[in-house]
Amino acid sequence: MKITVVGAGAVGATTADNIVRKQLAEEVVLLDIKEGFAEGKAQDIAQTAALLGFDSKITGVTNDYSQTAGSTVAVITSGIPRKPGMTREELIGTNANIVRTVAENLLKYSPEVVLVVVSNPMDTMTYLALKATGLPKNRIIGMGGTLDSSRFKYQLSLRLGASPADLNAIVIGGHGDTTMIPLIKHATWNSLPVTQFLSDEEQQQVVADTMVGGATLTKLIGTSAWYAPGASSAAVVESIVRDQKKLFTASVYLEGEYGQHDINLGVPVILGKSGWERILDLPLDEDEKSAFAKSADAVRSMNNVLKEIGTL
């Protein structure tokens, strides 16, 4: 089995590092357009094999998509990172052309590949990849909700003094500071509703802190985060290649689910060897339904930019 990661920046390299540590494939290909960059990152990762005990081979290549041939899964992290004060929406013009080109090149050599999109604005880039390639909808997956849900569990763990592993909590909607919806009323601590242990004010603060989780890190470190995005991407890949049937929030194409059509948004899905296999229908209350509809409107407005700039 071969897995490709496109983009050897911080997120891409961390994704590849997590994949080889988990030994998810015999070979991992790390590709970048910058001469020697992916090769250097790949060698650095490979030199940890004796220390960490993995046998997966990792190869770095410069813009040679023939080396990705036969990939089962490809993770697209390409694009410029978000800088302080920059919203995900502001990235759309530059990253749209990059993601389209990457997706088309991957398909030339791996026609059966499952694409995992990480590039921002993630929901719109996932929609673009679907429309540009014509792939079956189950083989295009946006990672963002998996990351947002992990950050939600982190915030809950701080408030509860609990292990994040004991928490079940998901975020739906768009992968953006104003479009994500942390479902606090559905979150549980080993099957017990977290609302039993947190005041209304604490619940509101957890939701607010989750929504600005990415922007908070960007402000602190001066660029987009990479450890949690890399681990989230690898977790999605693992569920696919090992056919784990795990439940993640992922940005997938909706055709009536949750009342939305012709859009990619974060909803709970089961991930297995064919990509995303089914969408779970959560019972949302009226406030949550309204928030989801507003999130869809915001993402759809970004999708419309693709048409305005001639990318779709």
PDB file of N, CA, C and O in Angstrom, residues 22-95:
ATOM      1  N   LYS A  22       2.698   5.082  12.574  1.00  0.00           N
ATOM      2  CA  LYS A  22       1.610   4.112  12.713  1.00  0.00           C
ATOM      3  C   LYS A  22       1.753   2.943  11.739  1.00  0.00           C
ATOM      4  O   LYS A  22       0.977   1.983  11.807  1.00  0.00           O
ATOM      5  N   GLN A  23       2.709   3.036  10.809  1.00  0.00           N
ATOM      6  CA  GLN A  23       2.940   2.006   9.796  1.00  0.00           C
ATOM      7  C   GLN A  23       1.653   1.681   9.028  1.00  0.00           C
ATOM      8  O   GLN A  23       1.245   0.531   8.907  1.00  0.00           O
ATOM      9  N   LEU A  24       1.062   2.739   8.505  1.00  0.00           N
ATOM     10  CA  LEU A  24      -0.197   2.584   7.788  1.00  0.00           C
ATOM     11  C   LEU A  24      -0.004   2.107   6.352  1.00  0.00           C
ATOM     12  O   LEU A  24      -0.958   1.701   5.704  1.00  0.00           O
ATOM     13  N   ALA A  25       1.224   2.177   5.849  1.00  0.00           N
ATOM     14  CA  ALA A  25       1.489   1.751   4.476  1.00  0.00           C
ATOM     15  C   ALA A  25       2.940   1.320   4.348  1.00  0.00           C
ATOM     16  O   ALA A  25       3.800   1.715   5.146  1.00  0.00           O
ATOM     17  N   GLU A  26       3.200   0.503   3.321  1.00  0.00           N
ATOM     18  CA  GLU A  26       4.579   0.116   3.048  1.00  0.00           C
ATOM     19  C   GLU A  26       5.411   1.314   2.617  1.00  0.00           C
ATOM     20  O   GLU A  26       6.589   1.415   2.931  1.00  0.00           O
ATOM     21  N   GLU A  27       4.760   2.239   1.877  1.00  0.00           N
ATOM     22  CA  GLU A  27       5.484   3.405   1.387  1.00  0.00           C
ATOM     23  C   GLU A  27       4.641   4.660   1.536  1.00  0.00           C
ATOM     24  O   GLU A  27       3.450   4.662   1.250  1.00  0.00           O
ATOM     25  N   VAL A  28       5.288   5.721   1.971  1.00  0.00           N
ATOM     26  CA  VAL A  28       4.677   7.043   2.042  1.00  0.00           C
ATOM     27  C   VAL A  28       5.479   7.965   1.131  1.00  0.00           C
ATOM     28  O   VAL A  28       6.716   8.025   1.221  1.00  0.00           O
ATOM     29  N   VAL A  29       4.790   8.652   0.242  1.00  0.00           N
ATOM     30  CA  VAL A  29       5.435   9.615  -0.647  1.00  0.00           C
ATOM     31  C   VAL A  29       5.079  11.021  -0.184  1.00  0.00           C
ATOM     32  O   VAL A  29       3.903  11.353  -0.034  1.00  0.00           O
ATOM     33  N   LEU A  30       6.098  11.826   0.053  1.00  0.00           N
ATOM     34  CA  LEU A  30       5.922  13.220   0.457  1.00  0.00           C
ATOM     35  C   LEU A  30       6.358  14.088  -0.717  1.00  0.00           C
ATOM     36  O   LEU A  30       7.514  14.013  -1.156  1.00  0.00           O
ATOM     37  N   LEU A  31       5.433  14.884  -1.249  1.00  0.00           N
ATOM     38  CA  LEU A  31       5.693  15.652  -2.472  1.00  0.00           C
ATOM     39  C   LEU A  31       5.557  17.140  -2.210  1.00  0.00           C
ATOM     40  O   LEU A  31       4.659  17.580  -1.506  1.00  0.00           O
ATOM     41  N   ASP A  32       6.448  17.909  -2.811  1.00  0.00           N
ATOM     42  CA  ASP A  32       6.383  19.369  -2.692  1.00  0.00           C
ATOM     43  C   ASP A  32       6.936  19.984  -3.975  1.00  0.00           C
ATOM     44  O   ASP A  32       7.680  19.333  -4.720  1.00  0.00           O
ATOM     45  N   ILE A  33       6.570  21.235  -4.240  1.00  0.00           N
ATOM     46  CA  ILE A  33       7.061  21.901  -5.446  1.00  0.00           C
ATOM     47  C   ILE A  33       8.431  22.533  -5.231  1.00  0.00           C
ATOM     48  O   ILE A  33       9.134  22.834  -6.202  1.00  0.00           O
ATOM     49  N   LYS A  34       8.835  22.737  -3.987  1.00  0.00           N
ATOM     50  CA  LYS A  34      10.122  23.353  -3.686  1.00  0.00           C
ATOM     51  C   LYS A  34      11.233  22.316  -3.801  1.00  0.00           C
ATOM     52  O   LYS A  34      11.198  21.282  -3.144  1.00  0.00           O
ATOM     53  N   GLU A  35      12.218  22.603  -4.609  1.00  0.00           N
ATOM     54  CA  GLU A  35      13.300  21.663  -4.887  1.00  0.00           C
ATOM     55  C   GLU A  35      14.005  21.211  -3.604  1.00  0.00           C
ATOM     56  O   GLU A  35      14.484  22.035  -2.814  1.00  0.00           O
ATOM     57  N   GLY A  36      14.040  19.903  -3.406  1.00  0.00           N
ATOM     58  CA  GLY A  36      14.769  19.321  -2.291  1.00  0.00           C
ATOM     59  C   GLY A  36      14.063  19.367  -0.950  1.00  0.00           C
ATOM     60  O   GLY A  36      14.510  18.721   0.010  1.00  0.00           O
ATOM     61  N   PHE A  37      12.970  20.105  -0.861  1.00  0.00           N
ATOM     62  CA  PHE A  37      12.302  20.306   0.432  1.00  0.00           C
ATOM     63  C   PHE A  37      11.692  19.013   0.955  1.00  0.00           C
ATOM     64  O   PHE A  37      11.936  18.618   2.097  1.00  0.00           O
ATOM     65  N   ALA A  38      10.899  18.353   0.108  1.00  0.00           N
ATOM     66  CA  ALA A  38      10.278  17.089   0.525  1.00  0.00           C
ATOM     67  C   ALA A  38      11.331  16.010   0.757  1.00  0.00           C
ATOM     68  O   ALA A  38      11.208  15.197   1.680  1.00  0.00           O
ATOM     69  N   GLU A  39      12.382  16.006  -0.083  1.00  0.00           N
ATOM     70  CA  GLU A  39      13.442  15.017   0.092  1.00  0.00           C
ATOM     71  C   GLU A  39      14.111  15.166   1.469  1.00  0.00           C
ATOM     72  O   GLU A  39      14.387  14.173   2.150  1.00  0.00           O
ATOM     73  N   GLY A  40      14.354  16.417   1.840  1.00  0.00           N
ATOM     74  CA  GLY A  40      14.979  16.655   3.142  1.00  0.00           C
ATOM     75  C   GLY A  40      14.078  16.268   4.300  1.00  0.00           C
ATOM     76  O   GLY A  40      14.533  15.627   5.263  1.00  0.00           O
ATOM     77  N   LYS A  41      12.801  16.639   4.220  1.00  0.00           N
ATOM     78  CA  LYS A  41      11.870  16.274   5.281  1.00  0.00           C
ATOM     79  C   LYS A  41      11.754  14.749   5.388  1.00  0.00           C
ATOM     80  O   LYS A  41      11.716  14.186   6.487  1.00  0.00           O
ATOM     81  N   ALA A  42      11.681  14.073   4.238  1.00  0.00           N
ATOM     82  CA  ALA A  42      11.534  12.616   4.236  1.00  0.00           C
ATOM     83  C   ALA A  42      12.750  11.933   4.865  1.00  0.00           C
ATOM     84  O   ALA A  42      12.612  10.978   5.639  1.00  0.00           O
ATOM     85  N   GLN A  43      13.951  12.421   4.539  1.00  0.00           N
ATOM     86  CA  GLN A  43      15.154  11.841   5.130  1.00  0.00           C
ATOM     87  C   GLN A  43      15.179  12.043   6.639  1.00  0.00           C
ATOM     88  O   GLN A  43      15.557  11.132   7.401  1.00  0.00           O
ATOM     89  N   ASP A  44      14.782  13.216   7.068  1.00  0.00           N
ATOM     90  CA  ASP A  44      14.760  13.502   8.508  1.00  0.00           C
ATOM     91  C   ASP A  44      13.806  12.551   9.230  1.00  0.00           C
ATOM     92  O   ASP A  44      14.140  11.995  10.288  1.00  0.00           O
ATOM     93  N   ILE A  45      12.624  12.347   8.647  1.00  0.00           N
ATOM     94  CA  ILE A  45      11.657  11.410   9.250  1.00  0.00           C
ATOM     95  C   ILE A  45      12.194   9.991   9.218  1.00  0.00           C
ATOM     96  O   ILE A  45      12.106   9.246  10.204  1.00  0.00           O
ATOM     97  N   ALA A  46      12.781   9.595   8.082  1.00  0.00           N
ATOM     98  CA  ALA A  46      13.291   8.230   7.938  1.00  0.00           C
ATOM     99  C   ALA A  46      14.386   7.920   8.954  1.00  0.00           C
ATOM    100  O   ALA A  46      14.544   6.768   9.391  1.00  0.00           O
ATOM    101  N   GLN A  47      15.136   8.929   9.344  1.00  0.00           N
ATOM    102  CA  GLN A  47      16.231   8.722  10.287  1.00  0.00           C
ATOM    103  C   GLN A  47      15.763   8.497  11.722  1.00  0.00           C
ATOM    104  O   GLN A  47      16.570   8.241  12.616  1.00  0.00           O
ATOM    105  N   THR A  48      14.438   8.569  11.935  1.00  0.00           N
ATOM    106  CA  THR A  48      13.888   8.234  13.256  1.00  0.00           C
ATOM    107  C   THR A  48      13.433   6.775  13.331  1.00  0.00           C
ATOM    108  O   THR A  48      13.038   6.312  14.395  1.00  0.00           O
ATOM    109  N   ALA A  49      13.485   6.058  12.207  1.00  0.00           N
ATOM    110  CA  ALA A  49      12.943   4.698  12.154  1.00  0.00           C
ATOM    111  C   ALA A  49      13.593   3.770  13.170  1.00  0.00           C
ATOM    112  O   ALA A  49      12.917   3.000  13.865  1.00  0.00           O
ATOM    113  N   ALA A  50      14.914   3.812  13.274  1.00  0.00           N
ATOM    114  CA  ALA A  50      15.617   2.934  14.207  1.00  0.00           C
ATOM    115  C   ALA A  50      15.280   3.267  15.653  1.00  0.00           C
ATOM    116  O   ALA A  50      15.272   2.390  16.524  1.00  0.00           O
ATOM    117  N   LEU A  51      14.959   4.538  15.904  1.00  0.00           N
ATOM    118  CA  LEU A  51      14.637   4.970  17.264  1.00  0.00           C
ATOM    119  C   LEU A  51      13.188   4.678  17.631  1.00  0.00           C
ATOM    120  O   LEU A  51      12.887   4.346  18.779  1.00  0.00           O
ATOM    121  N   LEU A  52      12.296   4.794  16.644  1.00  0.00           N
ATOM    122  CA  LEU A  52      10.867   4.642  16.909  1.00  0.00           C
ATOM    123  C   LEU A  52      10.326   3.273  16.532  1.00  0.00           C
ATOM    124  O   LEU A  52       9.201   2.930  16.881  1.00  0.00           O
ATOM    125  N   GLY A  53      11.100   2.509  15.780  1.00  0.00           N
ATOM    126  CA  GLY A  53      10.710   1.128  15.498  1.00  0.00           C
ATOM    127  C   GLY A  53       9.684   0.945  14.412  1.00  0.00           C
ATOM    128  O   GLY A  53       8.862   0.037  14.491  1.00  0.00           O
ATOM    129  N   PHE A  54       9.714   1.784  13.368  1.00  0.00           N
ATOM    130  CA  PHE A  54       8.798   1.554  12.248  1.00  0.00           C
ATOM    131  C   PHE A  54       9.580   1.116  11.017  1.00  0.00           C
ATOM    132  O   PHE A  54      10.780   1.391  10.889  1.00  0.00           O
ATOM    133  N   ASP A  55       8.888   0.419  10.112  1.00  0.00           N
ATOM    134  CA  ASP A  55       9.509  -0.106   8.903  1.00  0.00           C
ATOM    135  C   ASP A  55       8.987   0.540   7.625  1.00  0.00           C
ATOM    136  O   ASP A  55       9.462   0.220   6.534  1.00  0.00           O
ATOM    137  N   SER A  56       7.999   1.399   7.724  1.00  0.00           N
ATOM    138  CA  SER A  56       7.463   2.051   6.531  1.00  0.00           C
ATOM    139  C   SER A  56       8.548   2.874   5.844  1.00  0.00           C
ATOM    140  O   SER A  56       9.343   3.553   6.497  1.00  0.00           O
ATOM    141  N   LYS A  57       8.554   2.834   4.526  1.00  0.00           N
ATOM    142  CA  LYS A  57       9.495   3.615   3.734  1.00  0.00           C
ATOM    143  C   LYS A  57       8.876   4.964   3.430  1.00  0.00           C
ATOM    144  O   LYS A  57       7.699   5.054   3.084  1.00  0.00           O
ATOM    145  N   ILE A  58       9.668   6.037   3.548  1.00  0.00           N
ATOM    146  CA  ILE A  58       9.175   7.357   3.185  1.00  0.00           C
ATOM    147  C   ILE A  58      10.106   7.958   2.147  1.00  0.00           C
ATOM    148  O   ILE A  58      11.327   7.941   2.315  1.00  0.00           O
ATOM    149  N   THR A  59       9.507   8.454   1.065  1.00  0.00           N
ATOM    150  CA  THR A  59      10.255   9.006  -0.054  1.00  0.00           C
ATOM    151  C   THR A  59       9.820  10.436  -0.310  1.00  0.00           C
ATOM    152  O   THR A  59       8.620  10.718  -0.380  1.00  0.00           O
ATOM    153  N   GLY A  60      10.783  11.329  -0.459  1.00  0.00           N
ATOM    154  CA  GLY A  60      10.476  12.708  -0.795  1.00  0.00           C
ATOM    155  C   GLY A  60      10.727  12.967  -2.265  1.00  0.00           C
ATOM    156  O   GLY A  60      11.735  12.515  -2.815  1.00  0.00           O
ATOM    157  N   VAL A  61       9.815  13.675  -2.925  1.00  0.00           N
ATOM    158  CA  VAL A  61       9.971  13.979  -4.345  1.00  0.00           C
ATOM    159  C   VAL A  61       9.583  15.425  -4.621  1.00  0.00           C
ATOM    160  O   VAL A  61       8.744  16.001  -3.922  1.00  0.00           O
ATOM    161  N   THR A  62      10.217  15.994  -5.652  1.00  0.00           N
ATOM    162  CA  THR A  62       9.915  17.365  -6.055  1.00  0.00           C
ATOM    163  C   THR A  62       9.022  17.359  -7.288  1.00  0.00           C
ATOM    164  O   THR A  62       9.472  17.042  -8.398  1.00  0.00           O
ATOM    165  N   ASN A  63       7.743  17.614  -7.068  1.00  0.00           N
ATOM    166  CA  ASN A  63       6.770  17.837  -8.141  1.00  0.00           C
ATOM    167  C   ASN A  63       6.727  16.728  -9.198  1.00  0.00           C
ATOM    168  O   ASN A  63       6.387  16.986 -10.350  1.00  0.00           O
ATOM    169  N   ASP A  64       7.058  15.504  -8.822  1.00  0.00           N
ATOM    170  CA  ASP A  64       7.014  14.376  -9.755  1.00  0.00           C
ATOM    171  C   ASP A  64       5.876  13.450  -9.353  1.00  0.00           C
ATOM    172  O   ASP A  64       6.048  12.548  -8.535  1.00  0.00           O
ATOM    173  N   TYR A  65       4.703  13.678  -9.940  1.00  0.00           N
ATOM    174  CA  TYR A  65       3.523  12.931  -9.546  1.00  0.00           C
ATOM    175  C   TYR A  65       3.565  11.474  -9.998  1.00  0.00           C
ATOM    176  O   TYR A  65       2.816  10.646  -9.484  1.00  0.00           O
ATOM    177  N   SER A  66       4.468  11.130 -10.921  1.00  0.00           N
ATOM    178  CA  SER A  66       4.587   9.730 -11.325  1.00  0.00           C
ATOM    179  C   SER A  66       5.033   8.860 -10.153  1.00  0.00           C
ATOM    180  O   SER A  66       4.729   7.665 -10.105  1.00  0.00           O
ATOM    181  N   GLN A  67       5.731   9.473  -9.190  1.00  0.00           N
ATOM    182  CA  GLN A  67       6.181   8.733  -8.016  1.00  0.00           C
ATOM    183  C   GLN A  67       5.029   8.405  -7.056  1.00  0.00           C
ATOM    184  O   GLN A  67       5.177   7.602  -6.145  1.00  0.00           O
ATOM    185  N   THR A  68       3.873   9.044  -7.273  1.00  0.00           N
ATOM    186  CA  THR A  68       2.715   8.798  -6.403  1.00  0.00           C
ATOM    187  C   THR A  68       1.816   7.697  -6.948  1.00  0.00           C
ATOM    188  O   THR A  68       0.793   7.378  -6.342  1.00  0.00           O
ATOM    189  N   ALA A  69       2.169   7.123  -8.097  1.00  0.00           N
ATOM    190  CA  ALA A  69       1.313   6.151  -8.781  1.00  0.00           C
ATOM    191  C   ALA A  69       0.912   5.001  -7.871  1.00  0.00           C
ATOM    192  O   ALA A  69       1.734   4.447  -7.139  1.00  0.00           O
ATOM    193  N   GLY A  70      -0.370   4.664  -7.931  1.00  0.00           N
ATOM    194  CA  GLY A  70      -0.877   3.545  -7.148  1.00  0.00           C
ATOM    195  C   GLY A  70      -1.194   3.871  -5.701  1.00  0.00           C
ATOM    196  O   GLY A  70      -1.348   2.966  -4.882  1.00  0.00           O
ATOM    197  N   SER A  71      -1.342   5.147  -5.393  1.00  0.00           N
ATOM    198  CA  SER A  71      -1.664   5.535  -4.013  1.00  0.00           C
ATOM    199  C   SER A  71      -3.102   5.161  -3.662  1.00  0.00           C
ATOM    200  O   SER A  71      -4.019   5.375  -4.459  1.00  0.00           O
ATOM    201  N   THR A  72      -3.279   4.613  -2.485  1.00  0.00           N
ATOM    202  CA  THR A  72      -4.614   4.284  -1.985  1.00  0.00           C
ATOM    203  C   THR A  72      -5.307   5.533  -1.456  1.00  0.00           C
ATOM    204  O   THR A  72      -6.501   5.749  -1.671  1.00  0.00           O
ATOM    205  N   VAL A  73      -4.555   6.351  -0.736  1.00  0.00           N
ATOM    206  CA  VAL A  73      -5.063   7.600  -0.159  1.00  0.00           C
ATOM    207  C   VAL A  73      -4.040   8.691  -0.436  1.00  0.00           C
ATOM    208  O   VAL A  73      -2.824   8.445  -0.386  1.00  0.00           O
ATOM    209  N   ALA A  74      -4.507   9.889  -0.713  1.00  0.00           N
ATOM    210  CA  ALA A  74      -3.624  11.046  -0.846  1.00  0.00           C
ATOM    211  C   ALA A  74      -4.178  12.178   0.011  1.00  0.00           C
ATOM    212  O   ALA A  74      -5.371  12.466  -0.014  1.00  0.00           O
ATOM    213  N   VAL A  75      -3.292  12.798   0.767  1.00  0.00           N
ATOM    214  CA  VAL A  75      -3.657  13.921   1.634  1.00  0.00           C
ATOM    215  C   VAL A  75      -3.141  15.202   0.985  1.00  0.00           C
ATOM    216  O   VAL A  75      -1.944  15.309   0.682  1.00  0.00           O
ATOM    217  N   ILE A  76      -4.026  16.148   0.769  1.00  0.00           N
ATOM    218  CA  ILE A  76      -3.652  17.414   0.131  1.00  0.00           C
ATOM    219  C   ILE A  76      -3.551  18.506   1.187  1.00  0.00           C
ATOM    220  O   ILE A  76      -4.560  18.933   1.757  1.00  0.00           O
ATOM    221  N   THR A  77      -2.325  18.932   1.460  1.00  0.00           N
ATOM    222  CA  THR A  77      -2.102  20.012   2.427  1.00  0.00           C
ATOM    223  C   THR A  77      -1.568  21.263   1.743  1.00  0.00           C
ATOM    224  O   THR A  77      -1.256  22.245   2.407  1.00  0.00           O
ATOM    225  N   SER A  78      -1.459  21.226   0.425  1.00  0.00           N
ATOM    226  CA  SER A  78      -0.833  22.316  -0.335  1.00  0.00           C
ATOM    227  C   SER A  78      -1.581  23.629  -0.174  1.00  0.00           C
ATOM    228  O   SER A  78      -2.799  23.655  -0.006  1.00  0.00           O
ATOM    229  N   GLY A  79      -0.812  24.711  -0.301  1.00  0.00           N
ATOM    230  CA  GLY A  79      -1.406  26.038  -0.219  1.00  0.00           C
ATOM    231  C   GLY A  79      -0.644  26.901   0.744  1.00  0.00           C
ATOM    232  O   GLY A  79       0.196  26.418   1.505  1.00  0.00           O
ATOM    233  N   ILE A  80      -0.922  28.186   0.711  1.00  0.00           N
ATOM    234  CA  ILE A  80      -0.256  29.077   1.651  1.00  0.00           C
ATOM    235  C   ILE A  80      -0.925  28.955   3.013  1.00  0.00           C
ATOM    236  O   ILE A  80      -2.135  28.764   3.099  1.00  0.00           O
ATOM    237  N   PRO A  81      -0.172  29.025   4.095  1.00  0.00           N
ATOM    238  CA  PRO A  81      -0.763  28.915   5.431  1.00  0.00           C
ATOM    239  C   PRO A  81      -1.434  30.217   5.836  1.00  0.00           C
ATOM    240  O   PRO A  81      -1.155  31.288   5.293  1.00  0.00           O
ATOM    241  N   ARG A  82      -2.302  30.097   6.792  1.00  0.00           N
ATOM    242  CA  ARG A  82      -2.976  31.294   7.318  1.00  0.00           C
ATOM    243  C   ARG A  82      -2.005  32.077   8.197  1.00  0.00           C
ATOM    244  O   ARG A  82      -1.309  31.513   9.042  1.00  0.00           O
ATOM    245  N   LYS A  83      -1.947  33.365   8.002  1.00  0.00           N
ATOM    246  CA  LYS A  83      -1.058  34.233   8.766  1.00  0.00           C
ATOM    247  C   LYS A  83      -1.866  35.026   9.790  1.00  0.00           C
ATOM    248  O   LYS A  83      -3.090  35.093   9.708  1.00  0.00           O
ATOM    249  N   PRO A  84      -1.191  35.619  10.786  1.00  0.00           N
ATOM    250  CA  PRO A  84      -1.929  36.380  11.801  1.00  0.00           C
ATOM    251  C   PRO A  84      -2.847  37.427  11.179  1.00  0.00           C
ATOM    252  O   PRO A  84      -2.444  38.180  10.293  1.00  0.00           O
ATOM    253  N   GLY A  85      -4.100  37.424  11.617  1.00  0.00           N
ATOM    254  CA  GLY A  85      -5.077  38.371  11.122  1.00  0.00           C
ATOM    255  C   GLY A  85      -5.766  37.950   9.838  1.00  0.00           C
ATOM    256  O   GLY A  85      -6.712  38.594   9.397  1.00  0.00           O
ATOM    257  N   MET A  86      -5.306  36.854   9.241  1.00  0.00           N
ATOM    258  CA  MET A  86      -5.893  36.369   7.989  1.00  0.00           C
ATOM    259  C   MET A  86      -6.965  35.331   8.287  1.00  0.00           C
ATOM    260  O   MET A  86      -6.750  34.425   9.097  1.00  0.00           O
ATOM    261  N   THR A  87      -8.119  35.467   7.649  1.00  0.00           N
ATOM    262  CA  THR A  87      -9.162  34.461   7.808  1.00  0.00           C
ATOM    263  C   THR A  87      -8.951  33.342   6.793  1.00  0.00           C
ATOM    264  O   THR A  87      -8.255  33.514   5.785  1.00  0.00           O
ATOM    265  N   ARG A  88      -9.581  32.197   7.034  1.00  0.00           N
ATOM    266  CA  ARG A  88      -9.505  31.101   6.071  1.00  0.00           C
ATOM    267  C   ARG A  88     -10.101  31.526   4.727  1.00  0.00           C
ATOM    268  O   ARG A  88      -9.651  31.123   3.670  1.00  0.00           O
ATOM    269  N   GLU A  89     -11.127  32.374   4.797  1.00  0.00           N
ATOM    270  CA  GLU A  89     -11.797  32.809   3.580  1.00  0.00           C
ATOM    271  C   GLU A  89     -10.860  33.581   2.653  1.00  0.00           C
ATOM    272  O   GLU A  89     -10.999  33.524   1.428  1.00  0.00           O
ATOM    273  N   GLU A  90      -9.914  34.313   3.229  1.00  0.00           N
ATOM    274  CA  GLU A  90      -8.994  35.124   2.435  1.00  0.00           C
ATOM    275  C   GLU A  90      -7.995  34.275   1.645  1.00  0.00           C
ATOM    276  O   GLU A  90      -7.318  34.768   0.747  1.00  0.00           O
ATOM    277  N   LEU A  91      -7.919  33.018   1.994  1.00  0.00           N
ATOM    278  CA  LEU A  91      -6.988  32.132   1.308  1.00  0.00           C
ATOM    279  C   LEU A  91      -7.518  31.600  -0.015  1.00  0.00           C
ATOM    280  O   LEU A  91      -6.775  31.019  -0.810  1.00  0.00           O
ATOM    281  N   ILE A  92      -8.801  31.786  -0.267  1.00  0.00           N
ATOM    282  CA  ILE A  92      -9.462  31.047  -1.343  1.00  0.00           C
ATOM    283  C   ILE A  92      -8.857  31.291  -2.721  1.00  0.00           C
ATOM    284  O   ILE A  92      -8.652  30.347  -3.496  1.00  0.00           O
ATOM    285  N   GLY A  93      -8.553  32.542  -3.053  1.00  0.00           N
ATOM    286  CA  GLY A  93      -8.076  32.838  -4.394  1.00  0.00           C
ATOM    287  C   GLY A  93      -6.807  32.093  -4.752  1.00  0.00           C
ATOM    288  O   GLY A  93      -6.703  31.485  -5.820  1.00  0.00           O
ATOM    289  N   THR A  94      -5.838  32.115  -3.845  1.00  0.00           N
ATOM    290  CA  THR A  94      -4.557  31.464  -4.109  1.00  0.00           C
ATOM    291  C   THR A  94      -4.664  29.949  -4.052  1.00  0.00           C
ATOM    292  O   THR A  94      -4.167  29.239  -4.935  1.00  0.00           O
ATOM    293  N   ASN A  95      -5.318  29.454  -3.019  1.00  0.00           N
ATOM    294  CA  ASN A  95      -5.312  28.016  -2.796  1.00  0.00           C
ATOM    295  C   ASN A  95      -6.201  27.223  -3.749  1.00  0.00           C
ATOM    296  O   ASN A  95      -5.970  26.040  -3.978  1.00  0.00           O
TER     297      ASN A  95
END
